[in-house]
């Protein structure tokens, strides 16, 4: 299948190195300590953070740091065919683990021993790149909850189809059978916290695709920082107004 | 950059659900005009001519030949058109893409669907077609507004409704016919396909007088009914194959019936072409016999067979066999073969056809429109009705014609003229025709391809000798043995006696992959061509000449890169070790088979080279013996060789190709190299190695052979290739040629060997039946076969010398390559045979010849004879064709013998007869060979 036409446009009209439109909102779940909604094009996810609070199951309590738990699920209406996806299947268990590990690396867990932080992410609409969107949403939610972190975490994916590196694959491109590299990094310290790849790719192309995904993640991080700044400024304005 | 969402409902697997896709609209899409001041002109190629042309989808689909004409320039192709063409006809899409890729043609693709100002949303209750038509009009308007007074933008469409709407919106709109007329180039007018809307007008008139034009064919059933029928098992789907020898008979291979369905006559074929995917309905069982009356109805029913080259394998003979089966059916009354008729066509296999116009009295006045009938060179294709303004000019030419449509009330399909090949009967023209008919590309190599060649004159660079991956083999006494006059030498050999008493034997193959790098234009072109094509008078190369005849050719006394297989063998030809390496050699002699043979036979010669040859020949004999013991078949095919006049290129003499011991010697080591390489690459890459297999023939395929064998009283055991080989050896008749004849007939029962990807089949299926080898591939001729290029790359990767490109690491990709290679290989063979046939015809044109022939089959109305000297085979009619009654002969098909009624003469299969060969021309422009029996 032709994913990039000779005119240099992808199926949805983007050029190979362009991301989809990003959109984020904070404080979308009132009950939670922190929450965020993150959109990458048609991919839409919501994240809610509870904690730090006491550990529910005493046996899991860690004496020197906080316990981070993460639950990923997909809404039944998130894809074209309505089917109950939910949690507990192989795929969501794996993604839950990935998100937890990525964010745990950012959270300063040693500041909050014997406590627990719960992260819930749910995919409302899936159009490729859900993993990245979930990490971004969860990072924003953590920041909104005021949980101390080393740095922001931002993520983006890139692929390699028709001999061209492509940034931020959508669902059609994702199912094209080519490699799909997901990168999450700390933008300020410039360290990678997650690197995953599906399928296989020659080593000489990997470097390019990886760099591209990292650039995408940095761009996402810039946007996330903007959203957080704006949110904080609004809060500050609210405080001064009262 | 704006964003927009397109909501599409899609139906997949019967279920309906909604698919939402993003659709980005941009403001940075250039308009493509070189004179535009506001857009990026880096990719622009439209020049400031008086008119820019926008075409709609139907124009692209139906007028491709017009668009491909270089006179047609400055065209804007909208992405909405491109997308529609892609969905409707992939080959048209590829052709259009090729035109667009050629910058000099000035075709520009404008992505109107992603441009902010030209994207439109479908309105409520607007159909997709209407929406797309509107999108085309909006884009045309935008262009006019965007470019202002710099030029006029015209829209070409044959849709009347669209034209009216465009006129109302103030767009310059033309029908194709009208537009081409305004160009003032009458020769372009013939290229215009007659569209259905234009046909509609005369038809409507005729509708009022229905008696004038009657409907000939029955209507095709609607798609919904067809799918339902196939589900219920009433209808059967399959590919229609027209009998090569009788165009009024076709077969549809159907899995649902499990047998081939016979479709008799044009009416039952219902406008289907050879190769179309059709849907067939079975006829009631009572009418299941070859109803010959149908054929007689047609006015040009020449159902007889023609004389041609003897077929090599059963692929070619298959149709013949089927024909025979149906013939038998008619004689015995009821038939077991189901008969059917076509009720719908799922996929057309229309392409451009080569042929000539049927002569008729030239209409008054040159330049006026004449309706002519086109007769294809391929007999399976019906006559095609075309309109031309240059009839007088075309009548003695070979021309190419495309099919446009086939109406219910038209006996013949209608089409349009595409191009002229040349004068009928001219040797070059006829060669060209057979190339076109076999889809062989003989265009010169493009500049991009030639740019990939190393600079000439080329010699081995000094640093290559220090390359650790490249062994210096210049000290070896390497020589090559090839046919006389061979310039593309791709293999060389050496054989050295080691101090241990063992032999070191090497096969050195031109290292083509050092020059053809994956993914380059050169590589892509070679992959597309697949193989070199050998015609009688010339060769169409897979790679450009500088590579084949110079840089890669292992000529004597020059240093060349090679890829070598080197064995250590005991004097009993047991392989002790094998290794593979890239190297540099310096061939000491380029021998011909004749020279090599002469050296070996001449007992006075005892120079080192001759000793090597003799050693090698001895080893080869042992290897060959062993191979035959394993059950390899010694097959035979009637290869003929022409002696060509160097001046006129006309054939001077025809003769059988002579095979010497030296041929066997080279062949044996090439086989060994191929097998060794196949084992090596398969062990390194079990999933995506390119191998070659030869399927075991089914007992059914051997039936014709067994019938003949039993008629002449010999026993053949076909249980395995070994038993067959043994019984073939025992089949000796009264004369020396008898055994060869039996072998030729046996070869014909088998299918061709094919390339395949090892991951697609299980190891037992890798078997090469003819060679009795469990595994085989092609490694030894990379100059003329692309398969060998792939195998070279695989082997280099297996030795860790090079990296394998990702496309070769993909099973489906390798399968795709293998399929193309099989197709090209087959076409190349067909073209080669057609070329021999053509030259045979030229050879016999003015010299009727008497020759000895052998009867290979006895039919109800005549004999099929084979002429060994010229390799031709064809029918000799004993029964008068017109009356269909055998007056003097009693034909017995079961026992394969024919007796004269008066008892004077008796013919049995494989008997010798004397025949006369001459060229007759029963239909103008279709000369053919005729064989007659000499008393």
PDB file of C-alpha atoms in Angstrom, chain B residues 673-923:
ATOM      1  CA  UNK B 673      27.260 -25.337  -8.286  1.00  0.00           C
ATOM      2  CA  UNK B 674      23.574 -24.532  -8.247  1.00  0.00           C
ATOM      3  CA  UNK B 675      22.811 -27.374  -5.873  1.00  0.00           C
ATOM      4  CA  UNK B 676      25.683 -26.475  -3.533  1.00  0.00           C
ATOM      5  CA  UNK B 677      24.593 -22.835  -3.451  1.00  0.00           C
ATOM      6  CA  UNK B 678      20.956 -23.786  -2.889  1.00  0.00           C
ATOM      7  CA  UNK B 679      21.939 -25.857   0.153  1.00  0.00           C
ATOM      8  CA  UNK B 680      24.061 -23.038   1.529  1.00  0.00           C
ATOM      9  CA  UNK B 681      21.469 -20.272   1.200  1.00  0.00           C
ATOM     10  CA  UNK B 682      18.668 -22.467   2.486  1.00  0.00           C
ATOM     11  CA  UNK B 683      20.628 -23.328   5.610  1.00  0.00           C
ATOM     12  CA  UNK B 684      21.284 -19.626   6.279  1.00  0.00           C
ATOM     13  CA  UNK B 685      17.879 -18.295   5.227  1.00  0.00           C
ATOM     14  CA  UNK B 686      15.285 -21.056   5.522  1.00  0.00           C
ATOM     15  CA  UNK B 687      12.352 -18.691   5.133  1.00  0.00           C
ATOM     16  CA  UNK B 688      13.183 -16.440   2.208  1.00  0.00           C
ATOM     17  CA  UNK B 689      15.602 -18.243  -0.091  1.00  0.00           C
ATOM     18  CA  UNK B 690      14.807 -18.111  -3.778  1.00  0.00           C
ATOM     19  CA  UNK B 691      14.826 -21.679  -5.073  1.00  0.00           C
ATOM     20  CA  UNK B 692      13.654 -23.490  -8.150  1.00  0.00           C
ATOM     21  CA  UNK B 693      11.442 -26.534  -8.175  1.00  0.00           C
ATOM     22  CA  UNK B 694      10.037 -28.855 -10.740  1.00  0.00           C
ATOM     23  CA  UNK B 695       6.745 -30.388  -9.640  1.00  0.00           C
ATOM     24  CA  UNK B 696       6.252 -34.121 -10.008  1.00  0.00           C
ATOM     25  CA  UNK B 697       3.843 -34.695 -12.895  1.00  0.00           C
ATOM     26  CA  UNK B 698       0.537 -36.319 -12.031  1.00  0.00           C
ATOM     27  CA  UNK B 699      -0.254 -39.715 -13.602  1.00  0.00           C
ATOM     28  CA  UNK B 700      -2.974 -37.990 -15.609  1.00  0.00           C
ATOM     29  CA  UNK B 701      -0.388 -35.838 -17.334  1.00  0.00           C
ATOM     30  CA  UNK B 702       1.398 -38.942 -18.546  1.00  0.00           C
ATOM     31  CA  UNK B 703      -1.709 -40.409 -20.170  1.00  0.00           C
ATOM     32  CA  UNK B 704      -0.985 -39.288 -23.733  1.00  0.00           C
ATOM     33  CA  UNK B 705       2.532 -40.702 -23.469  1.00  0.00           C
ATOM     34  CA  UNK B 706       1.323 -44.019 -22.099  1.00  0.00           C
ATOM     35  CA  UNK B 707      -1.260 -44.292 -24.845  1.00  0.00           C
ATOM     36  CA  UNK B 708       1.386 -43.904 -27.501  1.00  0.00           C
ATOM     37  CA  UNK B 709       3.748 -46.236 -25.686  1.00  0.00           C
ATOM     38  CA  UNK B 710       1.163 -48.995 -25.470  1.00  0.00           C
ATOM     39  CA  UNK B 711       0.311 -48.497 -29.147  1.00  0.00           C
ATOM     40  CA  UNK B 712       3.894 -49.184 -30.154  1.00  0.00           C
ATOM     41  CA  UNK B 713       4.282 -51.927 -27.604  1.00  0.00           C
ATOM     42  CA  UNK B 714       6.734 -50.502 -25.086  1.00  0.00           C
ATOM     43  CA  UNK B 715       6.194 -50.329 -21.353  1.00  0.00           C
ATOM     44  CA  UNK B 716       6.864 -47.163 -19.383  1.00  0.00           C
ATOM     45  CA  UNK B 717       6.786 -47.094 -15.610  1.00  0.00           C
ATOM     46  CA  UNK B 718       5.868 -43.651 -14.332  1.00  0.00           C
ATOM     47  CA  UNK B 719       5.838 -44.360 -10.597  1.00  0.00           C
ATOM     48  CA  UNK B 720       8.926 -42.219 -10.037  1.00  0.00           C
ATOM     49  CA  UNK B 721      11.450 -40.319 -12.059  1.00  0.00           C
ATOM     50  CA  UNK B 722      13.885 -43.180 -11.517  1.00  0.00           C
ATOM     51  CA  UNK B 723      11.591 -45.872 -12.918  1.00  0.00           C
ATOM     52  CA  UNK B 724      10.666 -43.600 -15.771  1.00  0.00           C
ATOM     53  CA  UNK B 725      14.317 -42.946 -16.569  1.00  0.00           C
ATOM     54  CA  UNK B 726      15.058 -46.666 -16.526  1.00  0.00           C
ATOM     55  CA  UNK B 727      12.138 -47.623 -18.738  1.00  0.00           C
ATOM     56  CA  UNK B 728      12.946 -44.764 -21.096  1.00  0.00           C
ATOM     57  CA  UNK B 729      16.418 -46.211 -21.481  1.00  0.00           C
ATOM     58  CA  UNK B 730      14.925 -49.533 -22.485  1.00  0.00           C
ATOM     59  CA  UNK B 731      12.608 -47.979 -25.034  1.00  0.00           C
ATOM     60  CA  UNK B 732      14.669 -48.463 -28.148  1.00  0.00           C
ATOM     61  CA  UNK B 733      12.992 -48.975 -31.465  1.00  0.00           C
ATOM     62  CA  UNK B 734      14.245 -49.946 -34.861  1.00  0.00           C
ATOM     63  CA  UNK B 735      16.053 -46.696 -35.526  1.00  0.00           C
ATOM     64  CA  UNK B 736      18.339 -44.436 -33.469  1.00  0.00           C
ATOM     65  CA  UNK B 737      15.884 -41.538 -33.397  1.00  0.00           C
ATOM     66  CA  UNK B 738      13.105 -43.586 -31.816  1.00  0.00           C
ATOM     67  CA  UNK B 739      14.433 -43.212 -28.284  1.00  0.00           C
ATOM     68  CA  UNK B 740      14.893 -39.482 -28.619  1.00  0.00           C
ATOM     69  CA  UNK B 741      11.361 -39.155 -29.928  1.00  0.00           C
ATOM     70  CA  UNK B 742       9.965 -40.970 -26.912  1.00  0.00           C
ATOM     71  CA  UNK B 743      11.994 -38.683 -24.671  1.00  0.00           C
ATOM     72  CA  UNK B 744      10.650 -35.611 -26.444  1.00  0.00           C
ATOM     73  CA  UNK B 745       7.131 -36.860 -25.915  1.00  0.00           C
ATOM     74  CA  UNK B 746       7.876 -37.595 -22.259  1.00  0.00           C
ATOM     75  CA  UNK B 747       9.255 -34.097 -21.733  1.00  0.00           C
ATOM     76  CA  UNK B 748       6.030 -32.713 -23.060  1.00  0.00           C
ATOM     77  CA  UNK B 749       4.039 -34.365 -20.295  1.00  0.00           C
ATOM     78  CA  UNK B 750       5.819 -32.326 -17.652  1.00  0.00           C
ATOM     79  CA  UNK B 751       5.227 -28.813 -16.484  1.00  0.00           C
ATOM     80  CA  UNK B 752       7.927 -26.204 -16.330  1.00  0.00           C
ATOM     81  CA  UNK B 753      10.195 -25.708 -13.379  1.00  0.00           C
ATOM     82  CA  UNK B 754       9.356 -22.593 -11.384  1.00  0.00           C
ATOM     83  CA  UNK B 755      11.022 -20.218  -8.948  1.00  0.00           C
ATOM     84  CA  UNK B 756       9.558 -19.976  -5.484  1.00  0.00           C
ATOM     85  CA  UNK B 757      10.300 -18.649  -2.029  1.00  0.00           C
ATOM     86  CA  UNK B 758      11.374 -21.390   0.386  1.00  0.00           C
ATOM     87  CA  UNK B 759       9.087 -20.091   3.141  1.00  0.00           C
ATOM     88  CA  UNK B 760       5.992 -20.678   1.042  1.00  0.00           C
ATOM     89  CA  UNK B 761       6.289 -24.438   0.711  1.00  0.00           C
ATOM     90  CA  UNK B 762       7.280 -27.399   2.824  1.00  0.00           C
ATOM     91  CA  UNK B 763      10.700 -29.003   2.140  1.00  0.00           C
ATOM     92  CA  UNK B 764       9.354 -32.106   0.320  1.00  0.00           C
ATOM     93  CA  UNK B 765       7.833 -29.782  -2.260  1.00  0.00           C
ATOM     94  CA  UNK B 766      11.235 -28.250  -3.053  1.00  0.00           C
ATOM     95  CA  UNK B 767      11.947 -31.343  -5.152  1.00  0.00           C
ATOM     96  CA  UNK B 768      13.245 -30.858  -8.677  1.00  0.00           C
ATOM     97  CA  UNK B 769      11.724 -33.795 -10.539  1.00  0.00           C
ATOM     98  CA  UNK B 770      13.718 -33.589 -13.749  1.00  0.00           C
ATOM     99  CA  UNK B 771      17.096 -33.330 -12.034  1.00  0.00           C
ATOM    100  CA  UNK B 772      16.112 -35.697  -9.229  1.00  0.00           C
ATOM    101  CA  UNK B 773      17.509 -33.238  -6.758  1.00  0.00           C
ATOM    102  CA  UNK B 774      15.884 -32.424  -3.436  1.00  0.00           C
ATOM    103  CA  UNK B 775      16.824 -28.798  -3.817  1.00  0.00           C
ATOM    104  CA  UNK B 776      17.879 -26.560  -6.667  1.00  0.00           C
ATOM    105  CA  UNK B 777      18.323 -22.908  -7.530  1.00  0.00           C
ATOM    106  CA  UNK B 778      19.850 -20.713 -10.215  1.00  0.00           C
ATOM    107  CA  UNK B 779      23.249 -19.208  -9.476  1.00  0.00           C
ATOM    108  CA  UNK B 780      25.279 -19.522 -12.628  1.00  0.00           C
ATOM    109  CA  UNK B 781      23.909 -16.919 -15.054  1.00  0.00           C
ATOM    110  CA  UNK B 782      23.482 -13.605 -13.274  1.00  0.00           C
ATOM    111  CA  UNK B 783      24.135 -11.669 -16.480  1.00  0.00           C
ATOM    112  CA  UNK B 784      20.984 -12.950 -18.098  1.00  0.00           C
ATOM    113  CA  UNK B 785      18.708 -14.026 -15.251  1.00  0.00           C
ATOM    114  CA  UNK B 786      17.596 -11.889 -12.353  1.00  0.00           C
ATOM    115  CA  UNK B 787      16.957 -14.939 -10.154  1.00  0.00           C
ATOM    116  CA  UNK B 788      20.699 -15.524 -10.100  1.00  0.00           C
ATOM    117  CA  UNK B 789      21.265 -11.923  -9.011  1.00  0.00           C
ATOM    118  CA  UNK B 790      19.016 -12.508  -6.014  1.00  0.00           C
ATOM    119  CA  UNK B 791      20.744 -15.786  -5.225  1.00  0.00           C
ATOM    120  CA  UNK B 792      24.139 -14.043  -5.425  1.00  0.00           C
ATOM    121  CA  UNK B 793      22.915 -11.502  -2.875  1.00  0.00           C
ATOM    122  CA  UNK B 794      21.577 -14.236  -0.623  1.00  0.00           C
ATOM    123  CA  UNK B 795      24.835 -16.144  -0.824  1.00  0.00           C
ATOM    124  CA  UNK B 796      26.907 -13.031  -0.145  1.00  0.00           C
ATOM    125  CA  UNK B 797      24.757 -12.352   2.906  1.00  0.00           C
ATOM    126  CA  UNK B 798      25.039 -15.973   4.010  1.00  0.00           C
ATOM    127  CA  UNK B 799      28.845 -15.589   3.912  1.00  0.00           C
ATOM    128  CA  UNK B 800      28.598 -12.291   5.817  1.00  0.00           C
ATOM    129  CA  UNK B 801      30.172 -10.398   2.929  1.00  0.00           C
ATOM    130  CA  UNK B 802      27.250  -8.061   2.446  1.00  0.00           C
ATOM    131  CA  UNK B 803      24.085  -7.011   4.162  1.00  0.00           C
ATOM    132  CA  UNK B 804      20.805  -8.209   2.782  1.00  0.00           C
ATOM    133  CA  UNK B 805      18.420  -5.450   1.765  1.00  0.00           C
ATOM    134  CA  UNK B 806      15.179  -5.472   3.756  1.00  0.00           C
ATOM    135  CA  UNK B 807      13.066  -6.326   0.732  1.00  0.00           C
ATOM    136  CA  UNK B 808      14.903  -9.633   0.364  1.00  0.00           C
ATOM    137  CA  UNK B 809      14.298 -10.473   3.989  1.00  0.00           C
ATOM    138  CA  UNK B 810      10.573 -10.462   3.409  1.00  0.00           C
ATOM    139  CA  UNK B 811       8.865 -13.677   2.422  1.00  0.00           C
ATOM    140  CA  UNK B 812       6.027 -12.007   0.562  1.00  0.00           C
ATOM    141  CA  UNK B 813       8.443  -9.717  -1.251  1.00  0.00           C
ATOM    142  CA  UNK B 814      10.561 -12.667  -2.421  1.00  0.00           C
ATOM    143  CA  UNK B 815       7.408 -14.479  -3.524  1.00  0.00           C
ATOM    144  CA  UNK B 816       6.415 -11.447  -5.533  1.00  0.00           C
ATOM    145  CA  UNK B 817       9.827 -11.418  -7.219  1.00  0.00           C
ATOM    146  CA  UNK B 818       9.578 -15.152  -7.909  1.00  0.00           C
ATOM    147  CA  UNK B 819       6.137 -14.734  -9.493  1.00  0.00           C
ATOM    148  CA  UNK B 820       7.366 -11.975 -11.752  1.00  0.00           C
ATOM    149  CA  UNK B 821      10.419 -14.031 -12.719  1.00  0.00           C
ATOM    150  CA  UNK B 822       8.236 -17.002 -13.616  1.00  0.00           C
ATOM    151  CA  UNK B 823       6.021 -14.771 -15.711  1.00  0.00           C
ATOM    152  CA  UNK B 824       8.959 -13.114 -17.488  1.00  0.00           C
ATOM    153  CA  UNK B 825      10.720 -16.399 -17.948  1.00  0.00           C
ATOM    154  CA  UNK B 826       7.685 -17.931 -19.565  1.00  0.00           C
ATOM    155  CA  UNK B 827       7.153 -14.937 -21.799  1.00  0.00           C
ATOM    156  CA  UNK B 828      10.795 -14.964 -22.831  1.00  0.00           C
ATOM    157  CA  UNK B 829      10.456 -18.602 -23.818  1.00  0.00           C
ATOM    158  CA  UNK B 830       7.255 -17.963 -25.704  1.00  0.00           C
ATOM    159  CA  UNK B 831       8.881 -15.059 -27.511  1.00  0.00           C
ATOM    160  CA  UNK B 832      11.911 -17.176 -28.345  1.00  0.00           C
ATOM    161  CA  UNK B 833       9.681 -19.877 -29.769  1.00  0.00           C
ATOM    162  CA  UNK B 834       7.581 -17.357 -31.636  1.00  0.00           C
ATOM    163  CA  UNK B 835      10.769 -15.957 -33.102  1.00  0.00           C
ATOM    164  CA  UNK B 836      11.848 -19.403 -34.258  1.00  0.00           C
ATOM    165  CA  UNK B 837       8.401 -19.956 -35.744  1.00  0.00           C
ATOM    166  CA  UNK B 838       8.627 -16.649 -37.548  1.00  0.00           C
ATOM    167  CA  UNK B 839      11.978 -17.538 -39.004  1.00  0.00           C
ATOM    168  CA  UNK B 840      10.786 -20.988 -39.947  1.00  0.00           C
ATOM    169  CA  UNK B 841       8.027 -19.326 -41.880  1.00  0.00           C
ATOM    170  CA  UNK B 842      10.453 -16.975 -43.601  1.00  0.00           C
ATOM    171  CA  UNK B 843      12.730 -19.892 -44.328  1.00  0.00           C
ATOM    172  CA  UNK B 844      10.042 -21.964 -46.031  1.00  0.00           C
ATOM    173  CA  UNK B 845       8.373 -19.034 -47.755  1.00  0.00           C
ATOM    174  CA  UNK B 846       9.973 -19.574 -51.092  1.00  0.00           C
ATOM    175  CA  UNK B 847      11.216 -23.076 -50.740  1.00  0.00           C
ATOM    176  CA  UNK B 848       8.666 -25.840 -50.341  1.00  0.00           C
ATOM    177  CA  UNK B 849      10.635 -28.690 -48.845  1.00  0.00           C
ATOM    178  CA  UNK B 850      10.197 -32.421 -48.543  1.00  0.00           C
ATOM    179  CA  UNK B 851      11.256 -33.943 -45.279  1.00  0.00           C
ATOM    180  CA  UNK B 852      10.995 -36.993 -43.096  1.00  0.00           C
ATOM    181  CA  UNK B 853       8.497 -36.770 -40.304  1.00  0.00           C
ATOM    182  CA  UNK B 854       7.296 -38.949 -37.461  1.00  0.00           C
ATOM    183  CA  UNK B 855       3.683 -39.447 -36.519  1.00  0.00           C
ATOM    184  CA  UNK B 856       3.169 -38.430 -32.920  1.00  0.00           C
ATOM    185  CA  UNK B 857      -0.575 -38.726 -32.715  1.00  0.00           C
ATOM    186  CA  UNK B 858      -3.485 -40.022 -34.697  1.00  0.00           C
ATOM    187  CA  UNK B 859      -6.719 -38.091 -34.594  1.00  0.00           C
ATOM    188  CA  UNK B 860     -10.131 -38.746 -36.048  1.00  0.00           C
ATOM    189  CA  UNK B 861      -9.424 -36.627 -39.080  1.00  0.00           C
ATOM    190  CA  UNK B 862      -5.718 -36.771 -39.562  1.00  0.00           C
ATOM    191  CA  UNK B 863      -2.250 -37.252 -38.208  1.00  0.00           C
ATOM    192  CA  UNK B 864      -0.135 -35.006 -36.084  1.00  0.00           C
ATOM    193  CA  UNK B 865       3.400 -35.247 -37.368  1.00  0.00           C
ATOM    194  CA  UNK B 866       6.694 -33.993 -36.064  1.00  0.00           C
ATOM    195  CA  UNK B 867       9.560 -33.017 -38.338  1.00  0.00           C
ATOM    196  CA  UNK B 868      12.783 -33.630 -36.414  1.00  0.00           C
ATOM    197  CA  UNK B 869      15.007 -31.745 -38.795  1.00  0.00           C
ATOM    198  CA  UNK B 870      13.170 -28.468 -38.394  1.00  0.00           C
ATOM    199  CA  UNK B 871      11.569 -29.055 -35.016  1.00  0.00           C
ATOM    200  CA  UNK B 872       8.103 -28.334 -36.329  1.00  0.00           C
ATOM    201  CA  UNK B 873       4.914 -30.143 -35.596  1.00  0.00           C
ATOM    202  CA  UNK B 874       1.519 -29.924 -37.151  1.00  0.00           C
ATOM    203  CA  UNK B 875      -1.478 -31.715 -38.540  1.00  0.00           C
ATOM    204  CA  UNK B 876      -1.717 -33.589 -41.795  1.00  0.00           C
ATOM    205  CA  UNK B 877      -5.338 -33.948 -42.811  1.00  0.00           C
ATOM    206  CA  UNK B 878      -6.276 -37.278 -44.208  1.00  0.00           C
ATOM    207  CA  UNK B 879      -9.960 -36.570 -44.042  1.00  0.00           C
ATOM    208  CA  UNK B 880     -11.482 -33.992 -46.272  1.00  0.00           C
ATOM    209  CA  UNK B 881     -12.251 -31.007 -44.118  1.00  0.00           C
ATOM    210  CA  UNK B 882     -15.365 -29.892 -45.945  1.00  0.00           C
ATOM    211  CA  UNK B 883     -17.279 -33.144 -46.044  1.00  0.00           C
ATOM    212  CA  UNK B 884     -15.987 -34.388 -42.696  1.00  0.00           C
ATOM    213  CA  UNK B 885     -16.372 -37.912 -43.923  1.00  0.00           C
ATOM    214  CA  UNK B 886     -13.357 -40.117 -44.085  1.00  0.00           C
ATOM    215  CA  UNK B 887     -13.439 -41.476 -47.549  1.00  0.00           C
ATOM    216  CA  UNK B 888     -10.305 -43.497 -47.821  1.00  0.00           C
ATOM    217  CA  UNK B 889      -9.131 -43.915 -44.283  1.00  0.00           C
ATOM    218  CA  UNK B 890     -10.184 -45.730 -41.157  1.00  0.00           C
ATOM    219  CA  UNK B 891      -8.830 -43.872 -38.177  1.00  0.00           C
ATOM    220  CA  UNK B 892      -8.492 -45.655 -34.881  1.00  0.00           C
ATOM    221  CA  UNK B 893      -7.753 -43.261 -32.060  1.00  0.00           C
ATOM    222  CA  UNK B 894      -7.768 -45.931 -29.362  1.00  0.00           C
ATOM    223  CA  UNK B 895      -5.034 -47.995 -30.959  1.00  0.00           C
ATOM    224  CA  UNK B 896      -3.467 -44.972 -32.589  1.00  0.00           C
ATOM    225  CA  UNK B 897      -3.394 -46.313 -36.123  1.00  0.00           C
ATOM    226  CA  UNK B 898      -4.805 -45.374 -39.470  1.00  0.00           C
ATOM    227  CA  UNK B 899      -5.542 -47.794 -42.287  1.00  0.00           C
ATOM    228  CA  UNK B 900      -6.359 -47.014 -45.864  1.00  0.00           C
ATOM    229  CA  UNK B 901      -9.696 -48.504 -46.903  1.00  0.00           C
ATOM    230  CA  UNK B 902      -8.155 -50.365 -49.765  1.00  0.00           C
ATOM    231  CA  UNK B 903      -5.617 -51.797 -47.338  1.00  0.00           C
ATOM    232  CA  UNK B 904      -2.673 -50.474 -49.292  1.00  0.00           C
ATOM    233  CA  UNK B 905      -1.162 -48.318 -46.555  1.00  0.00           C
ATOM    234  CA  UNK B 906      -1.089 -48.472 -42.806  1.00  0.00           C
ATOM    235  CA  UNK B 907       0.127 -45.852 -40.373  1.00  0.00           C
ATOM    236  CA  UNK B 908       0.944 -46.396 -36.768  1.00  0.00           C
ATOM    237  CA  UNK B 909       1.992 -43.820 -34.224  1.00  0.00           C
ATOM    238  CA  UNK B 910       5.740 -43.040 -34.296  1.00  0.00           C
ATOM    239  CA  UNK B 911       5.989 -44.312 -37.861  1.00  0.00           C
ATOM    240  CA  UNK B 912       8.077 -42.430 -40.358  1.00  0.00           C
ATOM    241  CA  UNK B 913       6.312 -40.615 -43.156  1.00  0.00           C
ATOM    242  CA  UNK B 914       7.432 -38.336 -45.932  1.00  0.00           C
ATOM    243  CA  UNK B 915       5.818 -34.948 -45.967  1.00  0.00           C
ATOM    244  CA  UNK B 916       6.021 -31.689 -47.855  1.00  0.00           C
ATOM    245  CA  UNK B 917       6.340 -28.394 -46.007  1.00  0.00           C
ATOM    246  CA  UNK B 918       5.128 -25.238 -47.691  1.00  0.00           C
ATOM    247  CA  UNK B 919       3.771 -21.826 -46.830  1.00  0.00           C
ATOM    248  CA  UNK B 920       0.185 -21.082 -47.747  1.00  0.00           C
ATOM    249  CA  UNK B 921      -1.835 -17.951 -47.148  1.00  0.00           C
ATOM    250  CA  UNK B 922      -5.504 -18.900 -46.816  1.00  0.00           C
ATOM    251  CA  UNK B 923      -6.351 -15.552 -45.255  1.00  0.00           C
TER     252      UNK B 923
END
